[in-house]
């Protein structure tokens, strides 16, 4: 018996993910702190030796006078035969050191050139793109595994995303310590596994077409062969075969590995197209169609803008390397197909994918403008500000992505929905405004009319929970129905409303505001769906909906939109109910106040009411007659202005308080005072503290 409640696969995956992320952070720290020695010259191996092919402006090489076409013979009298010797000597000298280059010009004349070796950051703009792409893959993988851990293929997909994270993020430094060796091992193993894991996933993808599982182990043979070839090359065992460990052989190995990567994704895309053609189920065919589109949208631009030019000998620039961002379409399309495995979201998948593609393309152009144009201009003012330009560009992309993507999404929605776009776009705003409506009648009519117009349903109804009969809901309003004319009772139990035997089969089954299928009792009247209205785990009511036009079904966007409306409608219904109860209580208090005032007005005892500051808040008719002062004159006046100082002093002396916050009842017998006409009066005075419902003293 397994005493450990968490599956071993989950534990192992969590530990592996934590280890991978920890190594990536340590690697990022080392790469951020590392600087390379740099002379600003691009050296290439030729038959004559290392030849200067390009000299960067304002670089140490240009300052020293190195010219294109010159051949490097030695550094500090140490012979330089190839790029390996050159790199070893440069790192041995280190940044900010002095060196003497021995050069041979085209005229065969040699000269010694003093060069002040500069420093160059190891982290480049391409690293920033790779990090963004890596975390994009990891984020999608985590989202899928958390959102649908029990869905088929989700674990396999997460392993692909984790492997891609390692491929794009990991990069060892020339320091070559223990961490760099681990980083190199992880990145090389991940690079070998990524294409075959993807191919394996494509062979298993969809529930209907699962053929090829028995042949899956054969996919890993090319990965093992390429790994063995690379290890033999690194160890020098391929020298006799014409592959020494030099720059030309390294370029050849890079080309072989790039072909291996692109071939894996292209074969996967072709396999998805083939499985789409063989699929018998319409849902599966449509899903395969858009998943294959997502794969091609990722690998095709990368192959055209990076792989093909690189194989033809082009030197990779930032624009070429930026094309790797297109690879993000591959996990995005598969993630959506895994989490939302149904036909209803194919249109949504296409629109969202198109929105991300267009927005990413626009922002890539902005990024290139920042880095290439403004960066070059800024180099004339501050040559060391290259990292600042990258940071500003990355910040600008982060700030602009959401609004640009939302704007593009709105344009696509308007194109797809046409006349319904304004209704759908305004539904959420309408839902937020619902909470300001406090009339149940107007509220129910507004909800039904807006839902009917947005989703183009001809029939709708609103059922509200019966507070007197738990488990029952009564019909509050209807649209396009005549249920109230054909049924004797407008109260229904939940069993009468819901179809327990036939679940909806729609999205959102695990969320509080879910969509149910209506029972046959309601189907007779034209209601086929019931949308929950839940608040804090309690069912407030339900919205009944008829069928969508032309036999359509609710997509995930429809359900999200309807769920958002249901949440606001539940709050609005609760507010309307609370307002109604408060209104009833307010009417009762108003009647009680009128009753109390009538009692005070009808007695012959003079009554004067004060607040804690001694201001008069009210008096009755008997006080007006006794003191010969109109009520309007004493209202909000101070009691010290009304009575003589000796009267006020007598009251304070008897009550034992300086102010008017009395603790007990006090009586004064035969108190002498004069009214406004100067008539002398001898009265008995009772000073009584007033308290509110919480026993707090409010006056006297």
XYZ file of C-alpha atoms in Angstrom:
700
model
C 0.000 0.000 0.000
C 1.307 3.439 -0.937
C 1.556 5.419 2.283
C 2.656 8.549 0.471
C -0.465 10.374 -0.759
C 1.308 12.340 -3.518
C 2.242 10.345 -6.654
C 5.949 9.775 -7.178
C 5.726 11.359 -10.638
C 4.485 14.619 -9.135
C 7.191 14.643 -6.470
C 9.954 13.852 -8.961
C 8.716 16.510 -11.389
C 8.495 19.130 -8.650
C 12.010 18.381 -7.441
C 13.369 18.427 -10.998
C 11.648 21.740 -11.703
C 13.035 23.264 -8.529
C 16.529 22.049 -9.392
C 16.298 23.370 -12.957
C 15.094 26.793 -11.819
C 17.748 26.984 -9.083
C 20.533 26.179 -11.560
C 19.118 28.735 -13.994
C 19.196 31.481 -11.362
C 22.761 30.637 -10.385
C 23.730 30.552 -14.044
C 22.071 33.917 -14.638
C 24.002 35.391 -11.729
C 27.319 34.170 -13.152
C 26.494 35.368 -16.661
C 25.455 38.803 -15.370
C 28.735 39.244 -13.476
C 31.039 37.867 -16.168
C 32.872 40.098 -18.622
C 34.791 38.902 -21.660
C 38.160 40.275 -22.847
C 37.502 42.007 -26.159
C 39.639 43.602 -28.829
C 36.726 44.487 -31.152
C 38.065 42.451 -34.093
C 36.253 39.601 -35.808
C 38.971 37.066 -36.660
C 38.383 34.267 -39.145
C 40.470 31.193 -39.840
C 41.958 31.181 -43.336
C 44.753 29.338 -45.101
C 47.129 32.171 -44.102
C 46.078 32.196 -40.410
C 43.713 34.347 -38.389
C 42.605 37.203 -40.600
C 40.803 40.339 -39.454
C 37.429 40.242 -41.217
C 35.733 43.117 -39.387
C 36.881 45.814 -36.955
C 34.202 47.376 -34.763
C 34.097 51.177 -34.597
C 35.643 52.752 -31.485
C 36.909 49.350 -30.371
C 40.378 48.654 -28.921
C 41.359 47.117 -32.263
C 40.415 50.226 -34.233
C 42.125 52.482 -31.694
C 45.268 50.364 -32.050
C 45.119 50.681 -35.855
C 44.283 47.084 -36.822
C 42.948 46.959 -40.381
C 40.748 44.456 -42.137
C 42.726 41.851 -44.064
C 45.691 41.775 -41.694
C 46.753 38.399 -40.320
C 47.427 37.884 -36.609
C 50.728 36.051 -36.071
C 51.217 36.264 -32.317
C 50.106 37.943 -29.077
C 52.882 38.920 -26.658
C 55.283 36.788 -28.725
C 53.049 33.723 -28.331
C 52.119 32.167 -31.667
C 48.433 32.221 -32.652
C 47.595 29.404 -35.075
C 43.819 29.241 -34.785
C 40.855 30.674 -32.952
C 41.433 28.305 -30.044
C 44.918 29.710 -29.397
C 43.600 33.263 -29.792
C 40.745 32.697 -27.327
C 43.014 31.021 -24.759
C 45.526 33.872 -24.878
C 42.847 36.545 -24.645
C 41.233 34.963 -21.572
C 44.678 34.415 -20.048
C 45.401 38.136 -20.400
C 41.951 39.153 -19.150
C 39.997 42.386 -19.621
C 41.685 45.781 -19.252
C 45.160 44.400 -19.893
C 47.878 45.466 -22.345
C 48.998 43.202 -25.188
C 51.239 43.382 -28.245
C 49.802 42.016 -31.510
C 52.161 40.955 -34.268
C 50.375 41.495 -37.588
C 51.183 40.745 -41.190
C 49.658 42.987 -43.838
C 48.654 42.182 -47.412
C 52.135 43.294 -48.537
C 53.702 40.593 -46.287
C 55.199 43.283 -44.017
C 54.921 42.585 -40.289
C 54.402 45.107 -37.506
C 53.841 45.103 -33.747
C 50.726 46.884 -32.501
C 50.059 47.676 -28.807
C 46.452 46.853 -27.961
C 44.637 47.736 -24.751
C 42.292 44.772 -24.272
C 38.796 45.975 -23.415
C 35.891 44.404 -21.518
C 32.576 43.284 -22.957
C 29.518 42.087 -21.099
C 28.846 38.392 -21.462
C 25.074 39.000 -21.390
C 23.788 40.211 -24.746
C 20.479 41.317 -26.222
C 20.007 37.819 -27.562
C 20.229 36.468 -24.018
C 17.306 38.681 -23.055
C 15.218 37.191 -25.879
C 16.209 33.656 -24.903
C 15.271 34.283 -21.268
C 11.870 35.667 -22.278
C 11.254 32.654 -24.519
C 12.415 30.248 -21.791
C 10.098 31.649 -19.139
C 7.270 31.767 -21.683
C 7.637 27.999 -22.193
C 7.939 27.328 -18.470
C 4.940 29.532 -17.666
C 2.751 27.759 -20.221
C 3.874 24.375 -18.910
C 3.101 25.308 -15.302
C -0.282 26.715 -16.348
C -1.202 23.490 -18.139
C -0.071 21.204 -15.335
C -1.955 23.270 -12.731
C -5.059 23.841 -14.827
C -5.413 20.308 -16.166
C -3.079 17.946 -14.329
C -5.495 15.073 -14.926
C -5.952 15.804 -18.613
C -4.289 13.402 -21.107
C -0.823 14.383 -22.331
C -0.528 17.299 -19.877
C 2.454 15.745 -18.031
C 4.253 14.940 -21.296
C 3.630 18.496 -22.475
C 5.037 19.908 -19.233
C 8.242 17.905 -19.678
C 8.587 19.388 -23.174
C 8.156 22.918 -21.787
C 10.690 22.264 -19.012
C 13.169 20.889 -21.546
C 12.665 23.919 -23.786
C 13.263 26.168 -20.768
C 16.685 24.565 -20.271
C 17.538 24.810 -23.989
C 16.721 28.498 -24.255
C 17.902 29.680 -20.836
C 21.085 27.765 -20.012
C 24.423 29.096 -21.291
C 27.784 28.325 -19.706
C 30.478 30.951 -19.159
C 34.156 30.716 -20.128
C 34.964 30.417 -16.427
C 34.148 26.703 -16.836
C 33.763 25.878 -13.165
C 31.572 23.138 -11.680
C 28.345 25.054 -12.270
C 29.254 25.705 -15.903
C 29.875 22.013 -16.464
C 26.460 21.176 -14.997
C 24.850 23.880 -17.146
C 26.555 22.539 -20.256
C 25.479 18.973 -19.492
C 21.879 19.938 -18.826
C 21.608 22.180 -21.899
C 23.165 19.611 -24.238
C 20.943 16.787 -22.952
C 17.873 19.019 -23.199
C 18.787 20.013 -26.758
C 19.013 16.363 -27.781
C 15.716 15.467 -26.094
C 13.560 18.430 -27.154
C 12.892 17.423 -30.807
C 12.252 13.758 -30.008
C 10.028 14.609 -27.037
C 8.025 16.838 -29.342
C 7.798 14.112 -31.996
C 6.775 11.594 -29.362
C 4.095 13.979 -28.155
C 2.785 14.515 -31.711
C 2.497 10.752 -32.178
C 0.443 10.424 -28.992
C -1.575 13.611 -29.309
C -5.384 13.396 -29.250
C -7.333 10.682 -27.571
C -8.725 9.249 -30.766
C -5.431 8.833 -32.632
C -2.883 7.232 -30.375
C -1.066 5.074 -32.874
C 2.703 4.887 -32.930
C 3.203 4.429 -29.217
C 5.012 1.123 -29.750
C 7.431 2.809 -32.170
C 8.119 5.727 -29.859
C 11.425 4.371 -28.432
C 12.863 4.378 -31.953
C 12.560 8.169 -31.976
C 15.327 8.477 -29.389
C 17.910 6.657 -31.529
C 18.855 9.790 -33.590
C 19.234 11.743 -30.341
C 21.567 9.101 -28.931
C 23.543 8.996 -32.190
C 23.961 12.764 -32.322
C 24.965 12.839 -28.661
C 27.585 10.148 -29.254
C 28.915 12.025 -32.286
C 29.241 15.219 -30.250
C 31.053 13.469 -27.400
C 33.496 11.799 -29.811
C 34.195 15.184 -31.396
C 34.767 16.834 -28.005
C 37.117 14.079 -26.906
C 39.169 14.364 -30.126
C 38.368 10.861 -31.420
C 37.184 12.243 -34.776
C 40.488 13.808 -35.776
C 41.287 10.868 -38.031
C 37.894 11.375 -39.699
C 38.640 14.986 -40.589
C 36.834 16.582 -37.645
C 39.392 18.141 -35.312
C 38.334 20.421 -32.460
C 38.671 23.665 -34.354
C 36.363 26.522 -35.360
C 35.407 25.030 -38.746
C 34.417 21.704 -37.206
C 32.496 23.534 -34.481
C 30.519 25.398 -37.154
C 29.785 22.101 -38.887
C 28.539 20.565 -35.623
C 26.351 23.620 -35.009
C 24.787 23.211 -38.455
C 24.116 19.515 -37.890
C 22.437 20.249 -34.557
C 20.350 23.050 -36.062
C 19.149 20.744 -38.856
C 18.305 18.133 -36.214
C 16.236 20.681 -34.229
C 14.293 22.039 -37.209
C 13.748 18.569 -38.701
C 12.173 17.360 -35.462
C 9.621 20.170 -35.410
C 8.909 19.983 -39.143
C 8.324 16.218 -38.970
C 6.057 16.810 -35.994
C 4.030 19.367 -37.971
C 3.733 16.972 -40.920
C 2.652 14.206 -38.554
C -0.071 16.449 -37.137
C -1.299 17.240 -40.660
C -1.424 13.530 -41.471
C -3.315 12.704 -38.288
C -5.791 15.435 -39.106
C -6.470 13.807 -42.484
C -6.969 10.390 -40.848
C -9.192 11.654 -38.035
C -12.821 10.568 -38.253
C -14.154 12.833 -35.522
C -14.897 16.421 -36.528
C -13.689 17.816 -33.216
C -10.373 15.978 -33.510
C -9.884 17.122 -37.096
C -10.413 20.752 -36.199
C -8.127 20.519 -33.184
C -5.391 18.881 -35.251
C -5.822 21.558 -37.893
C -5.119 24.451 -35.542
C -2.404 22.654 -33.563
C -0.560 21.969 -36.801
C -1.063 25.615 -37.777
C 0.502 26.687 -34.461
C 3.491 24.415 -35.014
C 4.075 25.753 -38.517
C 3.605 29.337 -37.316
C 6.488 28.749 -34.909
C 9.021 26.666 -36.832
C 8.554 28.128 -40.328
C 9.543 31.778 -39.540
C 12.422 30.541 -37.367
C 13.698 28.335 -40.199
C 13.314 31.054 -42.823
C 14.845 33.935 -40.858
C 17.485 32.105 -38.833
C 18.164 28.462 -39.716
C 18.348 28.804 -43.507
C 20.582 31.944 -43.542
C 22.838 30.377 -40.900
C 23.192 27.168 -42.931
C 24.073 29.276 -45.977
C 26.916 30.946 -44.081
C 25.309 34.148 -42.808
C 26.640 35.497 -39.534
C 23.768 35.620 -36.995
C 22.708 39.118 -36.053
C 20.168 40.323 -33.556
C 17.377 40.448 -36.145
C 18.036 36.821 -37.118
C 18.183 35.648 -33.519
C 14.980 37.518 -32.639
C 13.091 35.128 -34.920
C 13.328 32.526 -32.147
C 10.370 34.293 -30.493
C 8.113 32.702 -33.120
C 8.798 29.346 -31.484
C 6.509 30.463 -28.658
C 3.500 29.730 -30.883
C 4.165 25.994 -30.596
C 3.569 25.577 -26.842
C 0.824 28.202 -26.918
C -1.276 26.293 -29.454
C -0.723 22.921 -27.785
C -1.480 24.287 -24.318
C -4.809 25.633 -25.450
C -5.675 22.363 -27.176
C -4.865 20.373 -24.032
C -6.746 22.558 -21.554
C -9.730 23.227 -23.836
C -10.054 19.961 -25.728
C -13.213 20.710 -27.660
C -14.332 22.106 -31.008
C -16.048 25.093 -29.449
C -12.739 26.912 -28.887
C -11.136 26.417 -32.291
C -12.264 29.854 -33.419
C -11.081 31.352 -30.131
C -7.713 29.618 -30.490
C -7.227 31.069 -33.954
C -8.186 34.595 -32.935
C -6.023 34.608 -29.820
C -3.105 33.102 -31.679
C -3.457 35.696 -34.429
C -3.641 38.455 -31.829
C -0.462 37.269 -30.095
C 1.308 36.864 -33.436
C 0.447 40.364 -34.670
C 1.164 41.975 -31.302
C 4.491 40.142 -30.985
C 5.494 41.203 -34.493
C 4.704 44.853 -33.794
C 6.546 44.819 -30.490
C 9.514 43.048 -32.050
C 9.735 45.904 -34.542
C 9.602 48.389 -31.645
C 12.295 46.440 -29.795
C 14.537 46.425 -32.858
C 13.990 50.171 -33.248
C 15.030 50.760 -29.641
C 18.078 48.518 -29.757
C 19.361 49.062 -33.278
C 18.438 52.680 -33.978
C 18.368 54.408 -30.595
C 21.107 52.122 -29.291
C 23.457 53.118 -32.112
C 22.641 56.771 -31.585
C 23.231 56.504 -27.854
C 26.615 54.876 -28.367
C 27.943 58.188 -29.706
C 27.018 59.873 -26.401
C 27.566 57.058 -23.896
C 29.387 54.014 -25.283
C 28.720 51.997 -22.114
C 24.934 52.525 -22.223
C 24.154 49.427 -24.283
C 22.724 47.578 -21.264
C 20.569 50.615 -20.440
C 19.034 50.520 -23.926
C 18.208 46.829 -23.509
C 16.539 47.502 -20.156
C 14.506 50.393 -21.542
C 13.451 48.346 -24.551
C 12.453 45.371 -22.391
C 10.465 47.652 -20.090
C 8.732 49.263 -23.058
C 7.816 45.850 -24.480
C 6.455 44.700 -21.117
C 4.313 47.836 -20.781
C 3.054 47.825 -24.366
C 2.313 44.142 -24.877
C -1.019 44.005 -23.026
C -2.588 47.145 -24.592
C -1.352 46.263 -28.095
C -2.591 42.683 -27.801
C -5.960 43.890 -26.456
C -6.308 46.369 -29.314
C -5.516 43.706 -31.910
C -7.881 41.255 -30.166
C -10.658 43.847 -30.282
C -10.124 44.351 -34.008
C -10.262 40.599 -34.628
C -13.349 40.241 -32.462
C -15.050 42.977 -34.441
C -14.154 41.146 -37.657
C -15.415 37.762 -36.414
C -18.491 38.885 -34.506
C -19.411 41.849 -36.728
C -22.811 43.101 -35.516
C -22.551 41.307 -32.166
C -19.209 42.846 -31.223
C -20.633 45.965 -29.570
C -23.124 43.858 -27.627
C -20.412 41.475 -26.412
C -17.943 44.253 -25.654
C -20.587 46.130 -23.657
C -21.790 43.116 -21.706
C -19.014 43.251 -19.108
C -19.491 46.986 -18.643
C -23.202 46.344 -18.286
C -22.471 43.605 -15.739
C -20.423 46.022 -13.639
C -23.239 48.583 -13.761
C -25.743 46.000 -12.511
C -24.629 46.507 -8.942
C -26.011 50.057 -9.033
C -29.541 48.817 -9.764
C -31.627 48.202 -6.628
C -35.045 47.522 -8.093
C -35.591 43.792 -8.558
C -38.090 44.283 -11.357
C -35.887 46.597 -13.430
C -32.821 44.494 -12.632
C -34.325 41.221 -13.872
C -35.650 42.805 -17.048
C -32.273 44.431 -17.815
C -30.393 41.148 -17.338
C -32.719 39.151 -19.587
C -32.785 41.739 -22.368
C -29.011 42.132 -22.415
C -28.305 38.382 -22.373
C -30.862 37.775 -25.109
C -29.360 40.482 -27.318
C -25.748 39.453 -26.767
C -26.100 35.716 -27.316
C -29.031 36.021 -29.734
C -31.351 33.749 -27.793
C -35.070 34.306 -28.189
C -36.131 32.971 -24.779
C -34.776 33.716 -21.323
C -36.017 33.665 -17.752
C -34.779 34.623 -14.292
C -35.354 32.393 -11.275
C -34.630 33.728 -7.772
C -34.120 31.576 -4.680
C -37.115 31.462 -2.342
C -35.992 32.619 1.099
C -38.951 30.894 2.747
C -38.505 27.520 0.998
C -34.875 26.325 0.783
C -34.137 24.443 -2.431
C -36.896 26.204 -4.368
C -36.665 29.040 -6.890
C -39.506 31.168 -8.159
C -39.905 32.701 -11.597
C -39.229 36.421 -11.322
C -39.269 37.492 -14.974
C -39.415 35.928 -18.435
C -38.589 37.009 -21.963
C -40.162 35.368 -25.022
C -41.979 32.863 -22.772
C -45.475 32.471 -21.409
C -44.727 30.154 -18.524
C -46.823 32.177 -16.100
C -49.891 31.549 -18.261
C -49.460 27.775 -18.562
C -48.321 26.778 -15.065
C -50.218 27.068 -11.820
C -47.141 27.485 -9.622
C -44.222 29.816 -10.336
C -42.014 28.027 -7.759
C -39.767 25.165 -8.902
C -37.489 22.839 -7.014
C -33.896 22.412 -8.210
C -34.707 18.886 -9.387
C -37.498 20.273 -11.554
C -35.122 22.808 -13.143
C -31.911 20.819 -13.671
C -31.327 17.815 -15.902
C -29.378 15.567 -13.517
C -29.061 12.702 -15.992
C -27.566 14.746 -18.843
C -24.704 17.052 -17.732
C -23.859 20.073 -19.806
C -20.485 18.813 -21.063
C -19.387 22.408 -21.377
C -16.495 24.379 -19.974
C -16.519 25.782 -16.549
C -17.787 22.664 -14.773
C -15.488 23.293 -11.831
C -16.295 26.959 -11.306
C -19.028 28.309 -9.014
C -21.071 29.996 -11.775
C -21.470 27.031 -14.094
C -23.861 26.319 -16.938
C -26.302 23.418 -16.564
C -28.651 21.720 -18.973
C -32.287 22.487 -18.253
C -34.727 19.706 -17.443
C -37.319 18.486 -19.967
C -39.915 20.456 -17.985
C -38.247 23.730 -18.968
C -37.304 22.494 -22.462
C -41.022 22.360 -23.260
C -41.172 26.128 -22.698
C -38.002 26.790 -24.755
C -35.359 26.942 -22.011
C -32.393 24.603 -22.592
C -29.635 25.976 -20.311
C -29.499 27.308 -16.767
C -26.703 29.602 -15.618
C -25.939 29.551 -11.895
C -26.030 32.772 -9.879
C -23.889 31.977 -6.840
C -22.615 34.248 -4.107
C -20.285 33.046 -1.342
C -21.196 29.418 -2.047
C -24.938 30.089 -1.909
C -27.243 29.881 -4.913
C -28.982 33.236 -5.332
C -30.839 32.263 -8.481
C -30.522 31.046 -12.079
C -30.759 32.504 -15.568
C -32.618 30.303 -18.038
C -31.477 30.483 -21.686
C -32.896 29.128 -24.919
C -30.885 27.543 -27.732
C -28.305 29.547 -29.630
C -29.148 30.370 -33.261
C -28.366 27.863 -36.026
C -27.606 25.083 -33.548
C -24.410 26.697 -32.225
C -22.878 25.956 -28.838
C -21.310 28.129 -26.190
C -17.577 28.673 -26.631
C -15.220 29.187 -23.691
C -15.359 32.952 -24.266
C -19.155 32.797 -24.154
C -19.004 30.867 -20.893
C -16.448 33.227 -19.375
C -18.569 36.206 -20.395
C -21.751 34.603 -19.087
C -19.983 33.579 -15.872
C -18.763 37.145 -15.306
C -22.272 38.468 -15.847
C -23.647 35.825 -13.472
C -21.231 36.902 -10.753
C -22.271 40.549 -11.011
C -25.952 39.626 -11.351
C -25.765 37.534 -8.154
C -24.282 40.497 -6.310
C -26.935 42.799 -7.772
C -29.756 40.431 -6.763
C -28.353 40.179 -3.253
C -28.055 43.977 -3.100
C -31.645 44.358 -4.309
C -32.847 41.924 -1.638
C -30.831 43.691 1.050
C -32.090 47.056 -0.132
C -35.646 45.801 0.025
C -35.167 44.584 3.602
C -33.446 47.836 4.585
C -36.230 49.786 2.914
C -38.826 47.881 4.941
C -36.896 48.506 8.145
C -36.506 52.182 7.257
C -40.265 52.472 6.751
C -40.819 50.799 10.103
C -38.387 53.195 11.775
C -40.063 56.142 10.087
C -43.444 55.009 11.369
C -41.963 54.492 14.832
C -40.450 57.985 14.727
C -43.759 59.531 13.736
C -45.531 57.581 16.478
C -42.981 58.735 19.075
C -43.223 62.344 17.955
C -46.985 62.206 18.164
C -46.721 60.967 21.731
C -44.285 63.762 22.640
C -46.494 66.365 21.003
C -49.599 65.137 22.776
C -48.256 65.258 26.376
C -48.355 68.414 28.528
C -44.827 67.997 29.895
C -42.258 70.290 28.273
C -39.463 68.247 26.556
C -36.104 69.597 25.341
C -33.539 67.281 23.673
C -29.770 68.049 23.628
C -26.764 66.394 22.027
C -23.411 65.855 23.763
C -22.237 69.363 22.852
C -25.281 71.010 24.360
C -26.999 71.834 21.070
C -30.780 71.603 20.978
C -31.909 68.947 18.542
C -35.685 69.076 19.169
C -38.467 70.145 21.501
C -42.220 69.616 21.773
C -45.231 71.931 21.698
C -45.475 72.097 25.509
C -41.924 73.547 25.723
C -42.769 76.185 23.103
C -45.763 77.311 25.154
C -43.916 77.175 28.496
C -40.827 79.145 27.400
C -42.698 81.251 24.835
C -40.197 80.526 22.042
C -40.883 79.090 18.565
C -39.338 75.718 17.716
C -37.511 77.083 14.664
C -35.630 79.597 16.838
C -34.190 77.075 19.301
C -33.450 74.307 16.762
C -29.627 73.768 16.575
C -29.061 76.566 19.097
C -26.881 76.126 22.204
C -28.690 75.541 25.492
C -26.357 78.082 27.160
C -27.813 80.744 24.860
C -31.355 79.758 25.804
C -31.139 79.565 29.625
C -29.541 81.946 32.100
C -26.067 81.048 33.410
C -27.362 80.365 36.933
C -29.836 77.822 35.520
C -27.064 76.047 33.628
C -24.878 76.072 36.744
C -27.682 74.582 38.825
C -28.148 71.759 36.319
C -24.398 70.953 36.224
C -24.235 71.049 40.033
C -27.052 68.542 40.365
C -25.820 66.205 37.582
C -22.204 66.364 38.733
C -20.971 66.642 35.125
C -19.289 69.491 33.294
C -20.853 68.649 29.954
C -23.963 66.864 28.852
C -22.729 63.259 28.834
C -24.730 62.162 31.857
C -24.331 58.801 33.532
C -27.617 58.752 35.472
C -30.967 60.501 35.894
C -30.939 63.722 37.950
C -33.921 65.708 39.284
C -34.178 69.392 40.286
C -37.238 70.488 42.252
C -38.624 74.028 42.236
C -36.035 75.556 39.903
C -36.567 79.269 39.311
C -36.249 80.612 35.722
C -37.730 83.239 33.437
C -39.087 82.647 29.917
C -38.640 84.937 26.945
C -41.504 87.228 28.037
C -39.881 87.673 31.453
C -42.502 85.644 33.246
C -41.089 84.004 36.368
C -41.540 80.244 36.479
C -40.928 77.647 39.173
C -40.458 74.247 37.507
C -39.369 70.717 38.319
C -36.599 69.543 35.969
C -35.589 65.950 35.184
C -32.310 65.465 33.280
C -32.267 62.015 31.631
C -29.344 60.577 29.529
C -30.235 59.327 26.028
C -28.657 56.127 24.679
C -28.574 54.465 21.262
C -29.014 50.771 20.417
C -25.422 50.015 21.492
C -25.888 51.685 24.930
C -23.708 54.616 23.927
C -24.736 57.995 25.402
C -25.800 60.374 22.608
C -27.292 63.263 24.593
C -29.919 64.104 27.230
